Amino acid sequence: MCGIIGYVGHRPCEEILVAGLEHLEYRGYDSAGVAMLIPGGVEKVRAIGNLAKLREALEAERGALGFEEQPDIDGDYTGIAHTRWATHGRVTEANAHPHSDESGEVQIAMNGIVENHTDLRHELEAEGCRFSSETDAEVIAHLISRHFDGDLTEAVRLAYGELRGHYSFVAMHTKAPGILAGARKETPLIVGIGEDENYIASAIPAFMAHTRSVLTIDNGEIVEVTAEAVKLSDAEGKPIERAPETVTWDEEAAEKGGYDTFMLKEIHEQPEAIAETILDRLSHDDGVDLSDMGLSDDYLRKIKRIVIVACGTSYHAGLIGRYAIERWARIPVEMDIASEYRYRNPVVGPDDLVIGLTQSGETADTLAAMRLARDGGATVLAVTNIMGSQATRDADAVLYTRAGLEIGVAATKTYVAQVAAMYLMALRLAELREKLSVERIRVLVAGLRDIPEMMERTIDTVSDEVEAIAKRHANDSFFLFLGRHIGLPVCLEGALKLKEVSYIPTDAYAAGEMKHGPIALLDESTPVICVATDSPILDKMLSNIEEVKARGAMTIAVGTEGSDRVTRVADETILIPKTDWLLQPILAIVPLQLLAYHVARFNGLNVDQPRNLAKTVTVE
Ligand code: AGP
């Protein structure tokens, strides 16, 4: 996730742009940059690190250019700025946005992923284009330069037609002063309407200090912004009329994107978090590209055993990874809680790949387990969300999730991004070791590619129903979660979510274990949450639900759309979209996240900072 802001209007815009970025730092902050039109060309300053570094660089640039502040220009001030969360290319100044064509006349800032950037880069280089960065975004600047014949918006439209992926971008051109043009495909982009000035950004907080009048840009739309007007059109150039809206958020609500809490905002960011994590790694020849991970194909073909060490929610993501890797790649996977692994003197050696799954990259127990494994001769892979975290420095290789910064203490979007990363790993291993047919891999890759849209649909369709269920059960004193096979990790995570934000005791059990004791817990007052999505043993799970009902407990099931058997058996059923049964868990967690959220909210609790919890557990 990166942050974009653009300005065009009657005021010098450097501070407007940099201050706007400061409201977008939650989207990414490993480097940043700003480009503004000045007499005779462009002033562009980029810096590695957070925005304080960009400010230092701008001051130095001012001094170097011999002027104290942004120079006056004829006409409207025009500028774009960007804060980066690296996906393609290292964290370097050259890779920081804005990017340009060779002439420097075109400047662009992008958020998201251009999936076909490699092909486009080869095509452009064959035409003589020289690239100055390792990024996918730079191809956009060269494409716009290629198409520009005086009309920036048309050049953007033509470039948009050549791009595939999940992105939004804003462009400016020295020969089109006073104009910004942009395009949106999946990732957010929105316009702020001012007085003789207009803004365009990834999120409203970037410009809300200046205006609350906003104009949404939908998928597939091209936008032209001048100080006087905002024009929307579709990819074919057909004008689109849309009225601006007024946001009534206060400052705090703005930081939460209009949601009541960061947790809810981040649940709604899950489709983007998954898309950012997977889409450019699902190459269009229907394979999986993990070349950025740092483990060779030869090594991946030879692995004899995988050990996954993690804590809390990350442990639950690892459990799903175990099912996927063992099922698809047929590699034995051992899964352990890091705080247990580190003290049980495990047998580990050079034939092992040990995966440290940690969104923060700083969890003490997980780091210790990773170091123990490395000392034992294993190869260690960190799967983490934070660039430069300790886990990335302790590991031999790194697979980044790209969920953006997660503010809520309860992990949501980082969890689904971890699960997505585990699916990628399992598919890549299966592909390299030829454990699945080409056709089966194609089907699974297609299924994974559809998950962001399915996640969006899941959130939209289950939210009201789950809120109503939460309201009915907000005062219950205990919740039992039951699941089997691939549904069990979902239960474990759902139970953790509910207990950590609502403080209500919960337990999660393998449904097959009920008869071995836990069934004694049940009576008419017990709500039992059953994960009963498609799986090879759904029938067994349905029998377990019957057993639970026979004790009078209230059963609330999460099932797969079209699975009437679940609806017939459970007292209440929340249905999620149908996809491959092994991909279902990434969707099935959504109702349980929302259940935890709403139960806690009905009890007036602070879901973003639950008592006794820290976002990162850097101590044992
Ligand atoms: C998740 O909701 C919890 N906040 C917690 O269990 C967390 O998952 C655990 O501390 C591991 O954190 P990590 O992924 O940063 O290592």
mmCIF file of C-alpha atoms and ligand atoms in Angstrom, residues 311-314 357-363 366 409-411 418 493 496-497 500 613-617, ligand 1:
data_model
loop_
_atom_site.group_PDB
_atom_site.id
_atom_site.type_symbol
_atom_site.label_atom_id
_atom_site.label_comp_id
_atom_site.label_asym_id
_atom_site.label_seq_id
_atom_site.Cartn_x
_atom_site.Cartn_y
_atom_site.Cartn_z
ATOM 1 C CA CYS A 311 2.682 -16.805 17.842
ATOM 2 C CA GLY A 312 -0.956 -15.905 18.244
ATOM 3 C CA THR A 313 -2.796 -15.036 15.075
ATOM 4 C CA SER A 314 0.281 -15.728 12.992
ATOM 5 C CA LEU A 357 5.633 -16.106 10.435
ATOM 6 C CA THR A 358 5.432 -12.720 12.125
ATOM 7 C CA GLN A 359 3.592 -9.646 10.839
ATOM 8 C CA SER A 360 5.631 -7.267 13.022
ATOM 9 C CA GLY A 361 8.901 -9.090 12.478
ATOM 10 C CA GLU A 362 9.729 -8.245 16.097
ATOM 11 C CA THR A 363 7.995 -10.901 18.229
ATOM 12 C CA THR A 366 9.407 -16.033 17.047
ATOM 13 C CA VAL A 409 -3.938 -4.381 18.028
ATOM 14 C CA ALA A 410 -6.106 -7.267 16.881
ATOM 15 C CA ALA A 411 -4.579 -8.605 13.702
ATOM 16 C CA GLN A 418 -0.245 -14.069 5.838
ATOM 17 C CA GLU A 493 -8.432 -17.464 15.060
ATOM 18 C CA LEU A 496 -8.797 -15.505 19.709
ATOM 19 C CA LYS A 497 -10.340 -12.451 18.015
ATOM 20 C CA GLU A 500 -8.963 -10.451 22.792
ATOM 21 C CA LEU A 613 -2.458 -6.217 24.894
ATOM 22 C CA ALA A 614 0.349 -4.727 22.812
ATOM 23 C CA LYS A 615 0.557 -4.672 19.052
ATOM 24 C CA THR A 616 4.031 -6.154 19.125
ATOM 25 C CA VAL A 617 5.238 -8.508 21.857
HETATM 26 C C1 AGP B 1 -3.322 -10.935 17.067
HETATM 27 O O1 AGP B 1 -4.661 -10.452 17.074
HETATM 28 C C2 AGP B 1 -2.642 -10.702 18.364
HETATM 29 N N1 AGP B 1 -2.569 -9.287 18.527
HETATM 30 C C3 AGP B 1 -1.366 -11.472 18.563
HETATM 31 O O2 AGP B 1 -1.750 -12.806 18.778
HETATM 32 C C4 AGP B 1 -0.313 -11.473 17.429
HETATM 33 O O3 AGP B 1 -0.812 -12.206 16.350
HETATM 34 C C5 AGP B 1 0.954 -12.164 17.952
HETATM 35 O O4 AGP B 1 1.466 -11.370 18.993
HETATM 36 C C6 AGP B 1 2.019 -12.372 16.863
HETATM 37 O O5 AGP B 1 2.422 -11.135 16.369
HETATM 38 P P1 AGP B 1 3.402 -11.113 15.089
HETATM 39 O O6 AGP B 1 2.616 -11.642 13.926
HETATM 40 O O7 AGP B 1 3.778 -9.681 14.927
HETATM 41 O O8 AGP B 1 4.572 -11.991 15.383
#
